[in-house]
Coordinates of C-alpha atoms and ligand atoms in Angstrom, one line a residue:
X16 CA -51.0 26.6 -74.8
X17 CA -52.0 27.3 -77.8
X18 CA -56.0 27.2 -78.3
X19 CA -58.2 28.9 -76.8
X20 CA -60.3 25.5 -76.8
X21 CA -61.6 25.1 -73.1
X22 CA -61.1 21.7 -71.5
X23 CA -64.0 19.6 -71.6
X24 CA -64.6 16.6 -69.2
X25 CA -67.4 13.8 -69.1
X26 CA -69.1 13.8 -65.6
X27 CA -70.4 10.2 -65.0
X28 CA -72.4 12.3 -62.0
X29 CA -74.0 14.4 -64.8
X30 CA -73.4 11.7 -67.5
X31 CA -72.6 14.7 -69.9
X32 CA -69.0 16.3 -71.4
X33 CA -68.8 19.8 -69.2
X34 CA -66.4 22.6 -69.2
X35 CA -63.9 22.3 -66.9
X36 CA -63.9 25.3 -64.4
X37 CA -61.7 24.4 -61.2
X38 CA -63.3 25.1 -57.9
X39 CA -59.9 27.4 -57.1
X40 CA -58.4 27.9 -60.3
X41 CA -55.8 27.8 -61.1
X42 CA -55.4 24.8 -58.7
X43 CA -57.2 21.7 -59.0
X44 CA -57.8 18.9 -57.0
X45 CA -57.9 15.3 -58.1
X46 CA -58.4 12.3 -56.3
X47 CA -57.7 8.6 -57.2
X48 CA -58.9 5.6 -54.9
X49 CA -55.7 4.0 -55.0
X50 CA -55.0 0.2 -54.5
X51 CA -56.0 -2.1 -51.6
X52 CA -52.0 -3.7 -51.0
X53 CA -52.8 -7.4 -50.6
X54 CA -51.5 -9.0 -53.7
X55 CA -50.0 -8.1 -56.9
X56 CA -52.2 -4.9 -59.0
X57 CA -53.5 -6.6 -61.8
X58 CA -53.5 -5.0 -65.5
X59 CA -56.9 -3.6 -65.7
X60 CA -55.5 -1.4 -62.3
X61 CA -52.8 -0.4 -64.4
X62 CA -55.1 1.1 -66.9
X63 CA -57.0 2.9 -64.7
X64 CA -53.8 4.7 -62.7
X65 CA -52.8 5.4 -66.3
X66 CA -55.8 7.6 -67.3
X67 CA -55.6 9.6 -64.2
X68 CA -51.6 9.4 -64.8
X69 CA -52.5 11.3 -68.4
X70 CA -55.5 13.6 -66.2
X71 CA -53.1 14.8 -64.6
X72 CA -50.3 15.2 -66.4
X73 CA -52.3 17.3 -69.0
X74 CA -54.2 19.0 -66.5
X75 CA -50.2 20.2 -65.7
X76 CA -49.5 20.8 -69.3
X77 CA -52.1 23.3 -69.2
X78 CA -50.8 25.1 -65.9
X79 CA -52.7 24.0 -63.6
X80 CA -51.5 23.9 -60.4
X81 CA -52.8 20.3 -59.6
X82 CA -52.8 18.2 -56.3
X83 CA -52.9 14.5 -57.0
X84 CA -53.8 12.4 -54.2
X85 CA -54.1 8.5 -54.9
X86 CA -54.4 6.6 -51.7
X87 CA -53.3 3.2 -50.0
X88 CA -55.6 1.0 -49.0
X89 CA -54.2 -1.0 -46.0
X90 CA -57.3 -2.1 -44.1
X91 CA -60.7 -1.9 -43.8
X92 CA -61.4 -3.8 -47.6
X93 CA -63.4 -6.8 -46.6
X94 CA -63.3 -10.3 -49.2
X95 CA -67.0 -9.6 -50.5
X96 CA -65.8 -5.7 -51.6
X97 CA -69.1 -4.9 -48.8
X98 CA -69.5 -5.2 -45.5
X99 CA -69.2 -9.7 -44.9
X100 CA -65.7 -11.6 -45.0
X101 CA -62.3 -11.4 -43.5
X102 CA -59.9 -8.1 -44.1
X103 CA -58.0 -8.9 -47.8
X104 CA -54.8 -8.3 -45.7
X105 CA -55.6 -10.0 -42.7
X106 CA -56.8 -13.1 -44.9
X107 CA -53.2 -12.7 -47.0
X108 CA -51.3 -12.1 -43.9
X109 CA -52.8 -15.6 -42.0
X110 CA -51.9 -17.6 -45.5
X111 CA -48.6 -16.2 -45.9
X112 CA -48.1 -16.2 -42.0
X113 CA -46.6 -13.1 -41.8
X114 CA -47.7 -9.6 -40.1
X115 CA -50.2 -7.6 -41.7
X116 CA -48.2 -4.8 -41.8
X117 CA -45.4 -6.9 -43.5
X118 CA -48.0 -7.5 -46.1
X119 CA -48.9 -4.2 -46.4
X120 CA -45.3 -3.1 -46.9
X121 CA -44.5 -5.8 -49.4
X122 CA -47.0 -5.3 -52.2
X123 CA -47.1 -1.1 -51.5
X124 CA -43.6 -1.5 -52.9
X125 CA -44.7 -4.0 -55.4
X126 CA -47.0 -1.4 -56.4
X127 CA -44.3 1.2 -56.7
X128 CA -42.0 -0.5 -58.7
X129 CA -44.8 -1.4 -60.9
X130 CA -46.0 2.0 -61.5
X131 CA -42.5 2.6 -62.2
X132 CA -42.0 0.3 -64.6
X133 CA -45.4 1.6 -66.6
X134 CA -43.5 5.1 -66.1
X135 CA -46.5 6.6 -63.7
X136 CA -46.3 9.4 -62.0
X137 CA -46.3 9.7 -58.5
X138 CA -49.0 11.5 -56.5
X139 CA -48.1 14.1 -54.6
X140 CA -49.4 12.6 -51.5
X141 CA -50.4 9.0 -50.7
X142 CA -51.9 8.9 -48.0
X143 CA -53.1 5.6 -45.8
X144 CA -56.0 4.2 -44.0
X145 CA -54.7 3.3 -41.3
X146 CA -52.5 6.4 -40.9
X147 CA -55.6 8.6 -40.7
X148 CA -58.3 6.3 -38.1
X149 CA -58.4 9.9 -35.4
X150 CA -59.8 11.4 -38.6
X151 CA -61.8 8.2 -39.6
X152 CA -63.7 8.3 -35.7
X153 CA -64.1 11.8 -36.4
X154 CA -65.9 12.4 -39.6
X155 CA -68.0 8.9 -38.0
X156 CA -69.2 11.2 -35.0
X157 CA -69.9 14.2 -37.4
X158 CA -72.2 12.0 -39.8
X159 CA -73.4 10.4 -36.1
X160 CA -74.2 14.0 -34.6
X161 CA -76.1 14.8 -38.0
X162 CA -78.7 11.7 -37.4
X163 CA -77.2 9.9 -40.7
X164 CA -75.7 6.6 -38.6
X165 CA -76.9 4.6 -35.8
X166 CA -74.6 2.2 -33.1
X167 CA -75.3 -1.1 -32.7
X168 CA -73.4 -3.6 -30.9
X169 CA -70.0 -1.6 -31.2
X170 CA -70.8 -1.0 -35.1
X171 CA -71.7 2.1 -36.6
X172 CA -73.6 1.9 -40.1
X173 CA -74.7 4.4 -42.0
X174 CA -78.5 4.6 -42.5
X175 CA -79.1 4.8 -46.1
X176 CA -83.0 5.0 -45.7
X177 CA -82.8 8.5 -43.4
X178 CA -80.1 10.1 -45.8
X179 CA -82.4 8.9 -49.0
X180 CA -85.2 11.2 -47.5
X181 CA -83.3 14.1 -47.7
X182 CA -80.5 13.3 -50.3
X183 CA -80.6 11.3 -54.1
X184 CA -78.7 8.2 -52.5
X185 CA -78.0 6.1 -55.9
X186 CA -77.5 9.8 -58.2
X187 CA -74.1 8.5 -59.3
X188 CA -74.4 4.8 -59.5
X189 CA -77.9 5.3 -61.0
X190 CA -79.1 2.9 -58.3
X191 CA -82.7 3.9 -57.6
X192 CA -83.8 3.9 -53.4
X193 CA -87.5 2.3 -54.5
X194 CA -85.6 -0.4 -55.9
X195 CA -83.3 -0.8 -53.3
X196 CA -86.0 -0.6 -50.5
X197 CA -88.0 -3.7 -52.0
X198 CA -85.0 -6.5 -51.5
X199 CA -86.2 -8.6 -48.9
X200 CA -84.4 -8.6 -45.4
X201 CA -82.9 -11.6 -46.2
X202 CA -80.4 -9.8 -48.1
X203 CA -79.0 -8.1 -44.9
X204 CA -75.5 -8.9 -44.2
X205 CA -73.7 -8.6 -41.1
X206 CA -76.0 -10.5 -39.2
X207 CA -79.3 -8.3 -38.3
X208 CA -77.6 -5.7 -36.9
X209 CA -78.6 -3.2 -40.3
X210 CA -81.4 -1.6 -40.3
X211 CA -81.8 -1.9 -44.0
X212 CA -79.9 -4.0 -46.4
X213 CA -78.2 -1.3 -48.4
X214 CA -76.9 0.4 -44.9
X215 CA -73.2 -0.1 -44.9
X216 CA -70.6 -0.3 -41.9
X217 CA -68.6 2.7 -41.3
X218 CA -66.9 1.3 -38.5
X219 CA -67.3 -2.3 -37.5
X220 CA -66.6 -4.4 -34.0
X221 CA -63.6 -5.8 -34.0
X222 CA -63.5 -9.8 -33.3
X223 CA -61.2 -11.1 -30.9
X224 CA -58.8 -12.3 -33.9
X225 CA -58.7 -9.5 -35.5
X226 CA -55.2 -7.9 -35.7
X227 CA -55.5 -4.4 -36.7
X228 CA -57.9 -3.0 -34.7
X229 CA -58.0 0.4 -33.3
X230 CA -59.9 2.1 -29.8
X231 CA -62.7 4.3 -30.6
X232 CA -65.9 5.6 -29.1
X233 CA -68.2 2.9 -29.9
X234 CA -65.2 -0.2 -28.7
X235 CA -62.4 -1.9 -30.4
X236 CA -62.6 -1.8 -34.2
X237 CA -62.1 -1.2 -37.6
X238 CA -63.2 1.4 -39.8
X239 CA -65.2 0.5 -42.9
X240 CA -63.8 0.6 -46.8
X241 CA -65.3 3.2 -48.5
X242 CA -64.8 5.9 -45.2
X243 CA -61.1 6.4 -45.6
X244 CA -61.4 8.1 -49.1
X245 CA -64.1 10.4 -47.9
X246 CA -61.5 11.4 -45.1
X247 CA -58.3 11.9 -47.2
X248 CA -59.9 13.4 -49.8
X249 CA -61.7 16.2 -47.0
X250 CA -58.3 16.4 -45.0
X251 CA -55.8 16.6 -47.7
X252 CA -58.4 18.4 -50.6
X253 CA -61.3 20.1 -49.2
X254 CA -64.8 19.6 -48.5
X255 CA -65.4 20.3 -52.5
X256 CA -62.8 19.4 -54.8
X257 CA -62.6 18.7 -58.4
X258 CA -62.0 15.8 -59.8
X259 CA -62.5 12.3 -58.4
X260 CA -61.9 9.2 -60.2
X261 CA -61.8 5.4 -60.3
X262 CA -62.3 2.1 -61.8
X263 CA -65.8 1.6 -63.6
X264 CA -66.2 -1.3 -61.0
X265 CA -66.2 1.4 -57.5
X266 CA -69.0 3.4 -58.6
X267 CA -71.2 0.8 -56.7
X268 CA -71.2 1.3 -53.9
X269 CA -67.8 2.7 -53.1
X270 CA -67.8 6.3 -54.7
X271 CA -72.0 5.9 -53.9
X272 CA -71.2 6.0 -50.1
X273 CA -68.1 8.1 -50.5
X274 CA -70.5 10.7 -51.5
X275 CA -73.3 9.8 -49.1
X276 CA -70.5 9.8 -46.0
X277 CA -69.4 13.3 -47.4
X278 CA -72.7 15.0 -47.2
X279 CA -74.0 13.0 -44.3
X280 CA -70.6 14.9 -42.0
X281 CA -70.4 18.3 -44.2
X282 CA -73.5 18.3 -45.9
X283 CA -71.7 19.2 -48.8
X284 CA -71.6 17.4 -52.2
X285 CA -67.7 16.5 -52.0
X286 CA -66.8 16.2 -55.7
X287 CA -67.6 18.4 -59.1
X288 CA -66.7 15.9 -61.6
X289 CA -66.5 11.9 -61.2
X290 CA -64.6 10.7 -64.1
X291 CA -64.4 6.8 -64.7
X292 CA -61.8 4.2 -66.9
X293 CA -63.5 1.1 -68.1
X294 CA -62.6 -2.7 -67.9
X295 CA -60.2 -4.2 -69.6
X296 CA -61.5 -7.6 -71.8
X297 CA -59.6 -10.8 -73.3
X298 CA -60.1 -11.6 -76.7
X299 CA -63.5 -10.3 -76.3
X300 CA -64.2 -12.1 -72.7
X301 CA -64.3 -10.1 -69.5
X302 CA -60.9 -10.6 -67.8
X303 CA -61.5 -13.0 -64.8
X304 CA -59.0 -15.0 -62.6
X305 CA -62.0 -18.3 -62.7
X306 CA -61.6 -18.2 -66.5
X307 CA -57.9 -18.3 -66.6
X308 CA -57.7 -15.2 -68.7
X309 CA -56.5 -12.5 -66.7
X310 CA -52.9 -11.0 -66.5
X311 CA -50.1 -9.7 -63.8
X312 CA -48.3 -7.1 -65.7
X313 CA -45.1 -9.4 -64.9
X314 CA -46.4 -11.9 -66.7
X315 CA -47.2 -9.5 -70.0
X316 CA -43.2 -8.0 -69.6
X317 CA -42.3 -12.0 -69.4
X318 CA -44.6 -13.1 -71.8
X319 CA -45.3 -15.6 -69.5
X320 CA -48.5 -16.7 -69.5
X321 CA -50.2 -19.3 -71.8
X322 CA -52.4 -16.4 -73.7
X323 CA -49.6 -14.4 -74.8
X324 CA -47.1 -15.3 -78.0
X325 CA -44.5 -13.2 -76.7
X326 CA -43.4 -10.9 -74.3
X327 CA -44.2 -7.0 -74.5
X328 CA -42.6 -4.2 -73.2
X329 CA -44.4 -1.7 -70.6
X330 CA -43.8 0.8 -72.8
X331 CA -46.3 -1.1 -75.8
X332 CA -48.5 -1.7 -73.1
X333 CA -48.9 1.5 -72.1
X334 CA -49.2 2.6 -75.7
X335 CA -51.5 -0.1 -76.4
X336 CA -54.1 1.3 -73.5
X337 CA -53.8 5.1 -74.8
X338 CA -54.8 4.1 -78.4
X339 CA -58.5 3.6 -76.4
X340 CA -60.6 5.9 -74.7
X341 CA -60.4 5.9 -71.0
X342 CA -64.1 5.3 -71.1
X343 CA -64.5 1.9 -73.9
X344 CA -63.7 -1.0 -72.5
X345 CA -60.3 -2.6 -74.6
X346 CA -59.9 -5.5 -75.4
X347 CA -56.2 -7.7 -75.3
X348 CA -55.1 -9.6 -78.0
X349 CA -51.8 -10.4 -79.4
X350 CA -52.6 -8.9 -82.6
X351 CA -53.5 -5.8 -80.8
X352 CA -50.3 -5.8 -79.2
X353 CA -48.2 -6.2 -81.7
X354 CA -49.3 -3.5 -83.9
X355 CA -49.0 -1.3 -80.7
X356 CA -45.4 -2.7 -80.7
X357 CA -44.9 -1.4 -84.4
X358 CA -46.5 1.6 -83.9
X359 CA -44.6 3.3 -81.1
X360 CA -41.1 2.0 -82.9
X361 CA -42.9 4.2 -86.0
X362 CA -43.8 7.1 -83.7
X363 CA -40.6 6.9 -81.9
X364 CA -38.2 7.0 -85.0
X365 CA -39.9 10.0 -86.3
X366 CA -38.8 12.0 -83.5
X367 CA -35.5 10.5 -84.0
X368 CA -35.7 11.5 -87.5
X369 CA -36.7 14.9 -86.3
X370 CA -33.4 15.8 -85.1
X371 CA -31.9 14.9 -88.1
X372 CA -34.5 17.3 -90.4
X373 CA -32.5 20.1 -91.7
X374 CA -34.6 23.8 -91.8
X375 CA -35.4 25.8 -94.8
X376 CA -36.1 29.3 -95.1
X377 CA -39.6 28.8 -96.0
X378 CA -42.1 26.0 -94.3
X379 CA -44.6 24.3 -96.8
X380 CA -46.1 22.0 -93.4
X381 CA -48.9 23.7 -90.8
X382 CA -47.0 22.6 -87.8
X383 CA -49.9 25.2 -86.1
X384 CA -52.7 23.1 -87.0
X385 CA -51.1 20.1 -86.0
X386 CA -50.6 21.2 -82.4
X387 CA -54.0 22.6 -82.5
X388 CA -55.0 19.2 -83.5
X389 CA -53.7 17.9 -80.7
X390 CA -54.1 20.1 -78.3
X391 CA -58.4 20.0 -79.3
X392 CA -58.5 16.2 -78.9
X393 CA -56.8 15.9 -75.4
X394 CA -59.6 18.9 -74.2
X395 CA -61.9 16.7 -75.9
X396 CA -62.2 14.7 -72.6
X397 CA -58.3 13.5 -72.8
X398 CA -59.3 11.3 -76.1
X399 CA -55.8 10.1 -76.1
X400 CA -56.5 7.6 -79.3
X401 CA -57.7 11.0 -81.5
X402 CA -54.4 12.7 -80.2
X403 CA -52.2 9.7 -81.5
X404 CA -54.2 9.4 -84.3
X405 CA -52.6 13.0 -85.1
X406 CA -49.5 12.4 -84.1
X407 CA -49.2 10.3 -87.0
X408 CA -50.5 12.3 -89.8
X409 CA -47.5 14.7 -88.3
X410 CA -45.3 11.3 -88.5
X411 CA -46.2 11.1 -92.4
X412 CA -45.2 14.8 -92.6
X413 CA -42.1 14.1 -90.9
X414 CA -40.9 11.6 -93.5
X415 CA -42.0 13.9 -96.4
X416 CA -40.1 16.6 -95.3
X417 CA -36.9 14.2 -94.7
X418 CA -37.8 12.8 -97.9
X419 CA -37.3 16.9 -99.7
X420 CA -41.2 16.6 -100.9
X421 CA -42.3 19.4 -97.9
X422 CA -39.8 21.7 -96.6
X423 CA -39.5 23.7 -93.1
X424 CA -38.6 27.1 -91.5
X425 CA -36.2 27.1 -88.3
X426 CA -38.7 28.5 -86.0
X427 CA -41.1 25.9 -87.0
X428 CA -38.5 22.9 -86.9
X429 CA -38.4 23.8 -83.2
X430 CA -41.7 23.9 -82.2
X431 CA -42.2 20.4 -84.3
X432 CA -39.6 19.2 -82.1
X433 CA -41.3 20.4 -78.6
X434 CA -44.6 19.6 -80.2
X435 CA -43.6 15.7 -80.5
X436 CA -41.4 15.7 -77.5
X437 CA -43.9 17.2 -75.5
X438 CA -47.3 14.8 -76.2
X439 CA -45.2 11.8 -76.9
X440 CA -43.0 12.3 -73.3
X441 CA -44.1 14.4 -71.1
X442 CA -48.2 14.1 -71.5
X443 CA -48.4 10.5 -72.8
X444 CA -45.5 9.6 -70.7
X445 CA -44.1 7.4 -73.3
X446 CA -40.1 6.8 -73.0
X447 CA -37.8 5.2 -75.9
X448 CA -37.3 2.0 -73.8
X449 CA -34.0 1.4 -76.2
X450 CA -32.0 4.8 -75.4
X451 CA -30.4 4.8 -72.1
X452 CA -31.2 8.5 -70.6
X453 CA -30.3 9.7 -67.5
X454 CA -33.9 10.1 -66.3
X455 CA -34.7 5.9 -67.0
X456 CA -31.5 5.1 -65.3
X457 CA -33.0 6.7 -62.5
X458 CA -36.0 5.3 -62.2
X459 CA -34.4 1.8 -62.7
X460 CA -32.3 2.6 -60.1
X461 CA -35.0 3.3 -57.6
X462 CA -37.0 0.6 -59.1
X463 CA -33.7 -1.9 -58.3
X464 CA -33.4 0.3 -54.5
X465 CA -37.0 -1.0 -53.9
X466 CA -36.2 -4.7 -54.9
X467 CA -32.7 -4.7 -53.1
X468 CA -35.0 -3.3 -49.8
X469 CA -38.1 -6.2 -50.5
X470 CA -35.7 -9.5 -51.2
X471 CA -34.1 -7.6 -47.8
X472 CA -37.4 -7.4 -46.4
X473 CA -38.4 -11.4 -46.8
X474 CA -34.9 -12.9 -46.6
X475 CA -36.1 -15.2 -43.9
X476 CA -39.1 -16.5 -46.3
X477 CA -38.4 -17.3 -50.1
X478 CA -41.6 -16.3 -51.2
X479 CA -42.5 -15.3 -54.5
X480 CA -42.2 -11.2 -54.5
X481 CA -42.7 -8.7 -57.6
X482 CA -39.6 -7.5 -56.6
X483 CA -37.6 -10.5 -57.8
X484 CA -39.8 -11.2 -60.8
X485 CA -39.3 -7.6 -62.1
X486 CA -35.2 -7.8 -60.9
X487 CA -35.3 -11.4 -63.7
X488 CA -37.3 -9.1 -65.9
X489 CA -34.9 -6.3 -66.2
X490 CA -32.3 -8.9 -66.9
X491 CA -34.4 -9.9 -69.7
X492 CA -35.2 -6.2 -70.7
X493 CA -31.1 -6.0 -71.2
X494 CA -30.8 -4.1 -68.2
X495 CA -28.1 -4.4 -66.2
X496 CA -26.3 -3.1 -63.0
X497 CA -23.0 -1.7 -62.7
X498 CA -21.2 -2.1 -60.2
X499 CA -19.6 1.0 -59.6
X500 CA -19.4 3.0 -57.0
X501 CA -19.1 6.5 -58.5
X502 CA -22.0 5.9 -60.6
X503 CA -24.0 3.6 -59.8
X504 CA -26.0 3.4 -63.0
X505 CA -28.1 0.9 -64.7
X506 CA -27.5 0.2 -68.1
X507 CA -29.5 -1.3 -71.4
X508 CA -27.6 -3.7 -73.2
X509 CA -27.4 -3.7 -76.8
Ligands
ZN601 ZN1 -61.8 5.0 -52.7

């Protein structure tokens, strides 16, 4: 580390850019709601696993001792994203008539090889809904015992109206009670079991068709969406913990009644500082699966999709989303893409052309200020698009130098070479998608482990999986397998 710079972070609790002071330093706690496994993760998820991806492998840069938790959704997430509809996997599970579970399974590993693929890092625990539901009918009986829910019918919701009279119910989501308490009854769903509109299930009957469904107190059931993050986060984090972030789209009323179910069991605010990645748009339009305009990350790698002029690589993509800010929304267009395209080949073949710089006794380059530079604009609330923007006034130094117009010392060469190798690798997780490196054939190796276990996995159906559109995709990305038992490596042709 080499400023004394604190980290600063924008609180969409506070709404402001704070210091960041860990709870517990130096270990920190973030939390990411993770996706809900019923079909393929779209690209705007991708984005927002990335900016927690770059939280916390900065957060690590800077020695912190970090615990990243990014859950699995695997029941519980009704069609209407509230408390009406049919479980998402249940509903995927009946039309592809197979067991939920399978479902579950399917696209968790679709999800993994994807993340793999954008070169994400893993959490260090991912935890599931339905592997915590003892935990789910506890924390319900703890916000029960505190008068914040009411039973009816083999439901529990949580009362929104008794918890507003104590607690700022809408403080994050900027939802005001008043507001909320003048909708007319008619906008009660679930039948009229709610006492108020904006009460939300925290565990809900189960019908008699209902597959997963699990014995608890109150009858057969299922617990509601937004409980299972307040209970991972509490069993795996603490009652307070640091960071907690999501898509722009769960503020309301998922991270709203994550907090409210926090405080009405522990009566403790649960997180310090809410950070939150915008939307991703289409040539200026929001991206929406009615409007024909939104994209599977397969079908950006393919370039199969009749908005794109040609396939891009994850690597661009990923490029492509750090030249934003985690907090504007971006917006995808070829042209955007393709000068992402050029740009990362330009960034990339400086650090080649690092290795080839030779050292002089004296330097006439500030390779000091540069890293400062660098190291200021990621504590500027990680403002990854400032950071790259210095990386290549270094990338016009590099070429001067190899040029003979700027020379430099030994010691400096070196820490120009950890400098770019460093931001460009390890904290913007880039990787030079046309070297073959021992830590890419790995991943593709697990990645191709994952697809050998899936097209295993639905032998007996030949359904469309990620698994084999990302195995025709690797043959496209001139990645092959060799067949070798002593190493069993994947190569990059060409
Ligand atoms: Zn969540």
């Amino acid at each position: 580390m080499s400023t004394d710079h604190p980290l600063y972070i924008y609180n969409s609790l506070t709404k402001t850019k704070e210091v960041f002071e860990p709870i517990n330093p130096p270990f920190v706690g973030l939390y990411t709601c993770g996706p809900t496994v019923y079909n393929e993760v779209h690209l705007g998820n991708i984005r927002t696993f990335l900016t927690f991806d770059i939280v916390y492998s900065y957060l690590t840069h800077l020695n912190y001792k970090v615990r990243y938790v990014r859950n699995i959704t695997d029941v519980g997430h009704l069609t209407d994203d509230q408390d009406a509809g049919e479980d998402k996997i249940e509903k995927r599970a009946r039309l592809e008539k197979i067991e939920p579970m399978k479902i579950v399974q399917k696209y968790t590993n679709g999800f993994h090889a994807t993340t793999k693929l954008f070169n994400l890092l893993e959490p260090n625990i991912e935890p599931s809904a339905t592997g915590h539901i003892i935990e789910q009918i506890e924390m319900i009986e703890r916000i029960l015992k505190n008068g914040y829910a009411y039973e009816v019918n083999g439901s529990v919701y949580f009362d929104v109206k008794k918890y507003a009279e104590k607690y700022n119910y809408g403080e994050l989501s900027g939802r005001k009670i008043e507001d909320l308490l003048e909708q007319t009854r008619e906008e009660l769903e679930g039948g009229d079991e709610k006492r108020f509109f904006a009460d939300f299930a925290i565990w809900k009957k189960a019908s008699k068709a209902t597959i997963m469904k699990w014995n608890s107190p109150w009858g057969i059931g299922v617990p509601g969406w937004h409980l299972e993050c307040s209970v991972m986060s509490t069993k795996y984090l603490g009652k307070e913990f640091d960071i907690h972030g999501g898509g722009m789209d769960l503020k309301f009323p998922h991270h709203e009644c994550e907090i409210a179910q926090s405080v009405g069991a522990d009566k403790k605010n649960p997180v310090k500082y809410w950070m939150h990645g915008n939307m991703l748009t289409v040539n200026g339009t929001k991206m929406s699966k009615s409007l024909g305009n939104s994209f599977l990350p397969m079908e950006l790698i393919t370039g199969n999709h009749p908005l794109l002029e040609q396939a891009y690589s994850p690597m661009t993509v990923r490029f492509f989303f750090l030249q934003a800010n985690y907090r504007s929304t971006v917006d995808f267009s070829n042209e955007a893409l393709k000068a992402a395209e050029k740009g990362l080949k330009r960034l990339l073949e400086a650090i080649n052309t690092i290795d080839k710089l030779s050292a002089n006794e004296t330097s006439t380059v500030d390779i000091d200020a540069l890293i400062n530079k660098c190291e200021e604009s990621m504590k500027d609330d990680f403002n990854t698009p400032i950071t790259i923007a210095h990386l290549f006034d270094g990338v016009k130094m590099i070429n001067s130098i190899n040029d003979g117009k700027e020379s430099i010392s030994t010691s400096d060469l070196e820490k120009l070479k950890n400098h770019y190798h460093t931001f460009t690798f390890d904290i913007l997780g880039l990787r030079n998608e046309e070297q073959t490196t021992s830590s890419s054939n790995q991943t593709v190796d697990e990645l191709m482990n994952l697809i050998i276990d899936i097209r295993n996995e639905s032998k007996e159906k030949k359904d469309w999986t990620t698994a084999d559109l990302i195995r025709d995709e690797l043959k496209k990305l001139h990645i092959s397998i060799q067949d070798n038992k002593e190493s069993s490596t994947w190569k990059y042709e060409n």
